[in-house]
CSV table of C-alpha atoms in Angstrom, one decimal:
chain,number,residue,atom,x,y,z
A,1,MET,CA,58.8,100.9,109.3
A,2,THR,CA,59.2,98.3,106.6
A,3,ILE,CA,61.9,99.0,104.0
A,4,ARG,CA,61.4,97.3,100.6
A,5,PRO,CA,64.2,97.1,98.0
A,6,ASN,CA,63.8,98.9,94.7
A,7,LEU,CA,63.8,96.1,92.2
A,8,SER,CA,64.8,98.4,89.4
A,9,ASP,CA,68.1,99.0,91.1
A,10,ILE,CA,69.0,95.3,91.0
A,11,PRO,CA,71.0,94.6,87.8
A,12,GLU,CA,69.9,91.8,85.5
A,13,PRO,CA,72.1,88.7,85.4
A,14,PRO,CA,74.1,88.2,82.2
A,15,ALA,CA,72.7,86.1,79.4
A,16,GLY,CA,73.1,82.4,79.9
A,17,PHE,CA,73.7,82.9,83.7
A,18,ARG,CA,72.8,79.9,85.8
A,19,PRO,CA,73.0,80.0,89.6
A,20,ALA,CA,75.4,77.5,91.1
A,21,PRO,CA,73.8,74.5,92.7
A,22,ALA,CA,73.7,74.4,96.4
A,23,VAL,CA,76.6,72.6,97.9
A,24,ARG,CA,75.7,69.8,100.2
A,25,GLN,CA,77.9,69.2,103.1
A,26,PRO,CA,79.2,65.7,103.4
A,27,HIS,CA,77.2,63.6,105.9
A,28,GLN,CA,79.2,62.8,109.0
A,29,ALA,CA,78.2,59.2,109.8
A,30,ASP,CA,78.3,57.9,113.4
A,31,PRO,CA,77.0,54.8,115.0
A,32,GLY,CA,73.8,56.5,116.2
A,33,ASP,CA,72.8,57.8,112.8
A,34,ALA,CA,70.7,54.7,111.8
A,35,LEU,CA,68.7,54.8,115.0
A,36,THR,CA,68.3,58.6,114.6
A,37,GLU,CA,67.0,58.2,111.1
A,38,ILE,CA,64.4,55.6,112.2
A,39,LEU,CA,63.3,57.8,115.1
A,40,LEU,CA,63.0,60.8,112.8
A,41,GLY,CA,60.4,58.8,110.9
A,42,LEU,CA,58.5,58.0,114.0
A,43,ARG,CA,55.2,60.0,114.3
A,44,LEU,CA,52.6,60.2,117.1
A,45,ASP,CA,49.2,61.6,116.1
A,46,GLY,CA,46.8,62.5,118.8
A,47,VAL,CA,43.4,60.7,118.4
A,48,GLU,CA,41.6,62.1,121.4
A,49,TYR,CA,42.2,63.6,124.8
A,50,ALA,CA,40.2,63.7,128.0
A,51,ARG,CA,40.4,65.5,131.3
A,52,TYR,CA,39.3,63.1,134.1
A,53,VAL,CA,37.6,64.6,137.2
A,54,LEU,CA,37.5,61.9,139.9
A,55,HIS,CA,36.2,61.6,143.5
A,56,GLU,CA,37.8,59.2,145.9
A,57,PRO,CA,37.3,56.3,146.2
A,58,TRP,CA,37.3,55.4,142.5
A,59,ALA,CA,38.7,52.8,140.1
A,60,VAL,CA,38.3,52.5,136.3
A,61,ALA,CA,39.3,49.9,133.8
A,62,LEU,CA,40.7,50.8,130.4
A,63,PRO,CA,40.5,48.2,127.7
A,64,ALA,CA,43.4,47.2,125.4
A,65,ARG,CA,43.5,49.1,122.1
A,66,ARG,CA,45.8,49.5,119.1
A,67,GLU,CA,46.7,53.0,119.9
A,68,ALA,CA,49.1,54.2,122.6
A,69,THR,CA,47.7,55.5,125.9
A,70,PHE,CA,49.1,58.5,127.8
A,71,HIS,CA,48.2,59.6,131.4
A,72,PHE,CA,49.3,62.7,133.3
A,73,VAL,CA,48.4,62.9,137.0
A,74,ALA,CA,47.5,66.5,137.6
A,75,GLN,CA,46.1,66.2,141.1
A,76,GLY,CA,46.3,63.5,143.7
A,77,SER,CA,48.3,60.3,144.0
A,78,CYS,CA,46.8,57.3,142.3
A,79,TRP,CA,47.6,53.7,141.3
A,80,MET,CA,47.9,51.9,138.0
A,81,GLN,CA,47.9,48.2,137.2
A,82,VAL,CA,48.9,46.9,133.8
A,83,GLY,CA,47.3,43.5,133.0
A,84,GLN,CA,48.0,41.3,136.0
A,85,ASP,CA,51.2,43.1,137.1
A,86,ASP,CA,51.7,44.6,140.5
A,87,TRP,CA,50.1,48.0,141.2
A,88,LEU,CA,52.3,51.0,140.5
A,89,GLN,CA,51.9,54.3,142.3
A,90,LEU,CA,51.7,57.5,140.2
A,91,ASN,CA,52.2,60.8,142.1
A,92,ALA,CA,50.9,64.2,141.2
A,93,GLY,CA,53.0,65.6,138.3
A,94,ASP,CA,53.9,62.2,137.0
A,95,ALA,CA,53.1,60.9,133.5
A,96,VAL,CA,53.1,57.4,132.0
A,97,LEU,CA,52.9,56.1,128.4
A,98,LEU,CA,51.6,52.7,127.4
A,99,PRO,CA,53.0,52.4,123.9
A,100,ARG,CA,51.0,49.4,122.9
A,101,GLY,CA,47.7,50.5,124.5
A,102,SER,CA,47.8,47.6,127.0
A,103,LEU,CA,44.8,46.7,129.2
A,104,HIS,CA,45.2,48.6,132.5
A,105,ALA,CA,43.3,50.0,135.5
A,106,LEU,CA,43.6,53.2,137.4
A,107,ALA,CA,42.4,53.7,141.0
A,108,SER,CA,42.6,55.9,144.0
A,109,SER,CA,43.7,52.8,146.0
A,110,PRO,CA,44.7,49.3,144.9
A,111,GLY,CA,42.1,46.5,145.0
A,112,LEU,CA,39.0,48.6,144.5
A,113,PRO,CA,36.3,47.1,142.1
A,114,THR,CA,36.7,48.8,138.7
A,115,VAL,CA,34.2,50.4,136.5
A,116,GLU,CA,34.5,50.4,132.7
A,117,ILE,CA,35.8,53.8,131.6
A,118,GLY,CA,33.0,54.1,129.1
A,119,LYS,CA,30.4,54.3,131.9
A,120,LEU,CA,31.7,57.7,133.1
A,121,ALA,CA,29.9,60.8,132.1
A,122,ARG,CA,31.6,62.3,129.0
A,123,LYS,CA,31.2,65.9,127.7
A,124,ALA,CA,32.7,67.2,124.5
A,125,LEU,CA,34.7,70.4,125.0
A,126,ALA,CA,36.1,70.6,121.5
A,127,GLU,CA,37.0,68.4,118.6
A,128,ASN,CA,38.6,65.2,120.0
A,129,LEU,CA,38.7,66.8,123.5
A,130,PHE,CA,36.4,65.6,126.3
A,131,LEU,CA,35.7,66.2,130.0
A,132,VAL,CA,35.1,62.9,131.9
A,133,ASP,CA,33.4,62.9,135.3
A,134,ASP,CA,32.9,59.9,137.6
A,135,ARG,CA,29.6,61.4,138.9
A,136,ALA,CA,27.6,59.3,136.5
A,137,PRO,CA,25.1,56.4,136.7
A,138,GLY,CA,26.5,52.9,137.0
A,139,LEU,CA,29.1,53.7,139.7
A,140,ALA,CA,27.3,51.9,142.5
A,141,GLU,CA,30.0,49.2,142.5
A,142,VAL,CA,32.4,51.6,144.2
A,143,ASP,CA,31.6,51.9,147.9
A,144,ARG,CA,31.7,55.6,148.5
A,145,ALA,CA,32.4,56.9,152.0
A,146,SER,CA,29.4,59.2,152.0
A,147,ALA,CA,26.9,60.8,149.6
A,148,GLU,CA,28.7,64.1,150.1
A,149,ALA,CA,31.7,62.7,148.1
A,150,VAL,CA,29.7,63.0,144.9
A,151,THR,CA,29.3,66.8,145.3
A,152,ALA,CA,32.7,67.4,146.9
A,153,ALA,CA,35.7,68.8,145.0
A,154,PRO,CA,37.5,66.2,143.0
A,155,SER,CA,40.3,64.3,144.8
A,156,HIS,CA,42.0,63.4,141.5
A,157,VAL,CA,42.4,65.1,138.2
A,158,LEU,CA,44.1,63.3,135.2
A,159,PHE,CA,44.8,64.4,131.7
A,160,SER,CA,44.8,61.5,129.3
A,161,GLY,CA,45.3,61.0,125.6
A,162,THR,CA,45.1,58.3,122.9
A,163,LEU,CA,48.0,58.5,120.5
A,164,ARG,CA,48.5,56.7,117.2
A,165,PHE,CA,51.9,55.6,116.0
A,166,ASN,CA,52.7,55.6,112.3
A,167,LEU,CA,54.5,52.3,112.9
A,168,ASP,CA,52.9,48.9,112.8
A,169,PRO,CA,52.2,47.5,116.3
A,170,LEU,CA,54.6,44.6,115.5
A,171,HIS,CA,57.4,47.0,114.5
A,172,PRO,CA,60.6,45.9,116.4
A,173,LEU,CA,60.9,49.3,118.0
A,174,LEU,CA,57.4,49.1,119.5
A,175,MET,CA,57.7,45.4,120.5
A,176,MET,CA,60.9,46.1,122.5
A,177,MET,CA,59.3,48.9,124.5
A,178,PRO,CA,58.0,48.0,128.0
A,179,GLU,CA,54.3,47.9,128.7
A,180,ALA,CA,54.4,51.1,130.6
A,181,MET,CA,57.0,53.9,130.5
A,182,ARG,CA,57.1,56.4,133.3
A,183,ALA,CA,58.3,59.9,132.7
A,184,CYS,CA,59.8,60.3,136.1
A,185,ASP,CA,62.1,57.4,135.5
A,186,LEU,CA,63.7,59.4,132.7
A,187,ALA,CA,63.3,62.9,134.0
A,188,GLN,CA,66.6,62.9,135.9
A,189,ARG,CA,68.5,61.9,132.8
A,190,ASP,CA,66.6,64.1,130.3
A,191,PRO,CA,65.9,67.7,131.5
A,192,ALA,CA,63.5,68.2,128.6
A,193,VAL,CA,61.1,65.6,130.2
A,194,LEU,CA,61.1,67.4,133.5
A,195,ALA,CA,60.5,70.7,131.8
A,196,LEU,CA,57.5,69.3,130.0
A,197,LEU,CA,56.1,67.8,133.2
A,198,ASP,CA,56.4,71.2,134.9
A,199,ALA,CA,54.7,73.0,131.9
A,200,MET,CA,51.8,70.5,132.0
A,201,GLU,CA,51.4,71.0,135.8
A,202,ARG,CA,51.4,74.8,135.4
A,203,GLU,CA,48.7,74.6,132.8
A,204,VAL,CA,46.5,72.5,135.0
A,205,VAL,CA,47.0,74.7,138.1
A,206,LEU,CA,46.4,78.0,136.3
A,207,ASN,CA,43.4,76.6,134.3
A,208,ARG,CA,43.7,79.4,131.8
A,209,ILE,CA,41.6,79.7,128.6
A,210,GLY,CA,42.6,77.0,126.1
A,211,ALA,CA,44.5,75.0,128.8
A,212,CYS,CA,43.2,71.7,127.5
A,213,GLY,CA,44.3,72.4,124.0
A,214,ILE,CA,47.8,73.3,125.1
A,215,LEU,CA,47.9,70.2,127.4
A,216,ALA,CA,47.1,68.1,124.3
A,217,ARG,CA,50.0,69.5,122.4
A,218,LEU,CA,52.3,69.1,125.4
A,219,ALA,CA,51.2,65.5,125.8
A,220,ASP,CA,52.2,64.8,122.2
A,221,VAL,CA,55.7,66.2,122.7
A,222,LEU,CA,56.1,64.6,126.1
A,223,ALA,CA,55.1,61.1,124.8
A,224,ALA,CA,57.7,61.5,122.0
A,225,SER,CA,60.3,62.7,124.6
A,226,ILE,CA,59.6,59.6,126.8
A,227,ILE,CA,60.3,57.3,123.8
A,228,ARG,CA,63.5,59.2,122.9
A,229,GLY,CA,64.6,59.1,126.5
A,230,TRP,CA,64.0,55.4,126.7
A,231,VAL,CA,66.0,54.8,123.6
A,232,GLU,CA,68.9,57.0,124.7
A,233,CYS,CA,69.0,56.2,128.4
A,234,ALA,CA,67.3,53.0,129.2
A,235,CYS,CA,68.6,50.9,126.2
A,236,THR,CA,72.3,51.7,126.4
A,237,ASP,CA,73.0,48.0,127.2
A,238,ALA,CA,70.2,46.6,125.0
A,239,SER,CA,70.6,43.6,122.8
A,240,GLY,CA,68.7,42.3,119.8
A,241,TRP,CA,67.2,44.8,117.4
A,242,ILE,CA,68.3,48.0,119.2
A,243,ALA,CA,71.9,46.7,119.3
A,244,ALA,CA,71.7,45.8,115.6
A,245,VAL,CA,70.5,49.3,114.7
A,246,ARG,CA,73.3,50.8,116.6
A,247,CYS,CA,75.9,48.7,114.7
A,248,PRO,CA,77.3,51.1,112.1
A,249,GLN,CA,77.1,48.6,109.3
A,250,ILE,CA,73.9,46.7,110.0
A,251,GLY,CA,72.2,49.8,111.2
A,252,ARG,CA,72.7,51.4,107.8
A,253,VAL,CA,70.9,48.5,106.2
A,254,LEU,CA,68.0,48.5,108.7
A,255,ALA,CA,67.5,52.3,108.3
A,256,ALA,CA,67.4,51.9,104.5
A,257,VAL,CA,64.8,49.1,104.6
A,258,HIS,CA,62.6,51.0,107.0
A,259,GLN,CA,62.8,54.2,105.1
A,260,HIS,CA,62.1,52.6,101.7
A,261,PRO,CA,60.0,49.5,102.3
A,262,GLU,CA,58.5,49.7,98.8
A,263,ARG,CA,61.8,49.0,97.2
A,264,ASP,CA,62.5,45.6,95.8
A,265,TRP,CA,65.6,45.0,97.9
A,266,SER,CA,67.9,42.3,96.9
A,267,VAL,CA,70.4,40.6,99.2
A,268,ALA,CA,73.2,41.9,96.9
A,269,GLU,CA,72.0,45.5,97.3
A,270,LEU,CA,71.8,45.2,101.1
A,271,ALA,CA,75.2,43.6,101.3
A,272,SER,CA,76.6,46.5,99.2
A,273,LEU,CA,75.1,49.0,101.7
A,274,MET,CA,76.9,47.2,104.5
A,275,GLY,CA,80.1,46.9,102.5
A,276,ALA,CA,80.4,43.2,102.8
A,277,SER,CA,80.2,40.1,100.6
A,278,ARG,CA,76.8,38.4,100.2
A,279,SER,CA,77.6,35.4,102.4
A,280,SER,CA,79.3,37.6,105.1
A,281,PHE,CA,76.3,40.0,105.1
A,282,ILE,CA,73.7,37.2,105.5
A,283,GLU,CA,75.7,35.7,108.4
A,284,LYS,CA,76.2,38.9,110.3
A,285,PHE,CA,72.7,40.2,109.7
A,286,SER,CA,71.0,37.0,110.7
A,287,SER,CA,73.2,36.8,113.8
A,288,ALA,CA,72.4,40.3,114.9
A,289,VAL,CA,68.8,40.6,113.9
A,290,GLY,CA,67.6,37.1,114.5
A,291,GLU,CA,66.3,36.3,111.0
A,292,THR,CA,67.5,36.4,107.4
A,293,PRO,CA,67.6,39.6,105.5
A,294,ALA,CA,64.9,38.3,103.1
A,295,LYS,CA,62.5,37.5,105.9
A,296,TYR,CA,63.1,40.8,107.6
A,297,VAL,CA,62.5,42.8,104.4
A,298,ALA,CA,59.3,40.8,103.7
A,299,ARG,CA,58.1,41.5,107.3
A,300,VAL,CA,58.7,45.2,107.0
A,301,LYS,CA,56.9,45.3,103.7
A,302,MET,CA,53.8,43.7,105.2
A,303,PHE,CA,53.9,46.2,108.2
A,304,GLN,CA,53.9,49.0,105.6
A,305,ALA,CA,51.1,47.3,103.7
A,306,ARG,CA,48.9,47.0,106.7
A,307,HIS,CA,49.5,50.6,107.5
A,308,TRP,CA,48.5,51.7,104.0
A,309,ILE,CA,45.4,49.5,104.0
A,310,ALA,CA,44.2,50.1,107.6
A,311,ARG,CA,45.2,53.8,108.1
A,312,ASP,CA,45.3,55.2,104.6
A,313,GLY,CA,42.4,53.2,103.1
A,314,LEU,CA,44.4,52.1,100.0
A,315,ARG,CA,43.0,49.2,97.9
A,316,VAL,CA,44.8,45.9,98.2
A,317,ALA,CA,45.6,46.0,94.5
A,318,VAL,CA,47.2,49.4,94.8
A,319,VAL,CA,49.3,48.3,97.8
A,320,ALA,CA,50.4,45.2,95.9
A,321,GLU,CA,51.6,47.3,93.0
A,322,ARG,CA,53.4,49.8,95.3
A,323,LEU,CA,55.3,46.9,96.9
A,324,GLY,CA,56.3,45.4,93.5
A,325,TYR,CA,54.2,42.3,93.6
A,326,ASP,CA,53.3,40.7,90.2
A,327,SER,CA,49.7,40.2,91.3
A,328,GLU,CA,47.2,40.9,94.0
A,329,ALA,CA,47.0,37.2,94.7
A,330,SER,CA,50.7,36.7,95.3
A,331,PHE,CA,50.7,39.8,97.6
A,332,SER,CA,47.7,38.5,99.6
A,333,ARG,CA,49.4,35.1,100.1
A,334,ALA,CA,52.5,36.8,101.4
A,335,PHE,CA,50.5,39.1,103.7
A,336,LYS,CA,48.5,36.2,105.2
A,337,ARG,CA,51.7,34.2,105.7
A,338,ILE,CA,53.4,37.0,107.6
A,339,ILE,CA,50.6,38.8,109.4
A,340,GLY,CA,48.3,35.9,110.0
A,341,HIS,CA,45.2,37.0,108.2
A,342,PRO,CA,44.2,38.2,104.7
A,343,PRO,CA,44.6,41.9,103.8
A,344,SER,CA,40.9,42.5,103.8
A,345,GLN,CA,40.8,42.0,107.6
A,346,ALA,CA,43.4,44.8,108.0
A,347,ARG,CA,40.9,47.3,106.7
A,348,LEU,CA,38.5,46.2,109.5
A,349,GLY,CA,41.2,47.0,112.1
């Protein structure tokens, strides 16, 4: 039974009464705050997902792309090669994230001739969710043991996803990440990763209604957890940008710049955030980050500009105005100097 209050029994506040404003608790700063704030702004959006049903022997090539790539090995032990690196074995229940969408190959055994992933049969199960089967024309390059292998039960099942970061591909955080990040390497240090892997494995084994949709959501969370685990565990002795972010003074400056790239940051304002003189700030910032504050701010602005143009479809003139440039021409010159091509090409991807 639901009990609703009788509003007539509640006395009216006296004339001129104003509720007291909410009291904000003072922020307790610590050296990890800047990195935490930057990670809070990190977003991963799922573009599409696919369940791969494969029959041994098989080998597929996946082209490089702007988005991150995620693979979860649901059944069978397979191999992965990123670029020209050595082959890496992935066991059932393992997951791997390629944060920069690097060119890579997956195979039941190393050394097999690969087939372009686009040649496999592809059936839409729902919006942005597909079933991919290797029993498709164009696979003659793979020397099958027998014709019965085509109709046999799959030897391998993978669940893969394409994920889009809200960060520019040249963002320092993304550039510092390894080409491939295995979940099992972090699972022992982060129980959440192991729990997510177990949950994904159960969904695959039970194969209940809506399993692929739940797997897609789990993949999003697992990918984010892999990144967090890498930052927390694998980068404890990192240098360069990560070390700079972890510095209480410089990290405060970096967090502010990344949170508000549209601001017309002056060196004096940034030095004030750090609590240092202008000359001392420039020296410490340049030494820690590897470039001057002015160059870093300009680069972050152009990353944001490319995001607005390519992802949000904003006009160049609007982006120039948002970032405080006097004219579209001056913004375009700055964009080309830093990114390497004019803003119009950003819209083309």
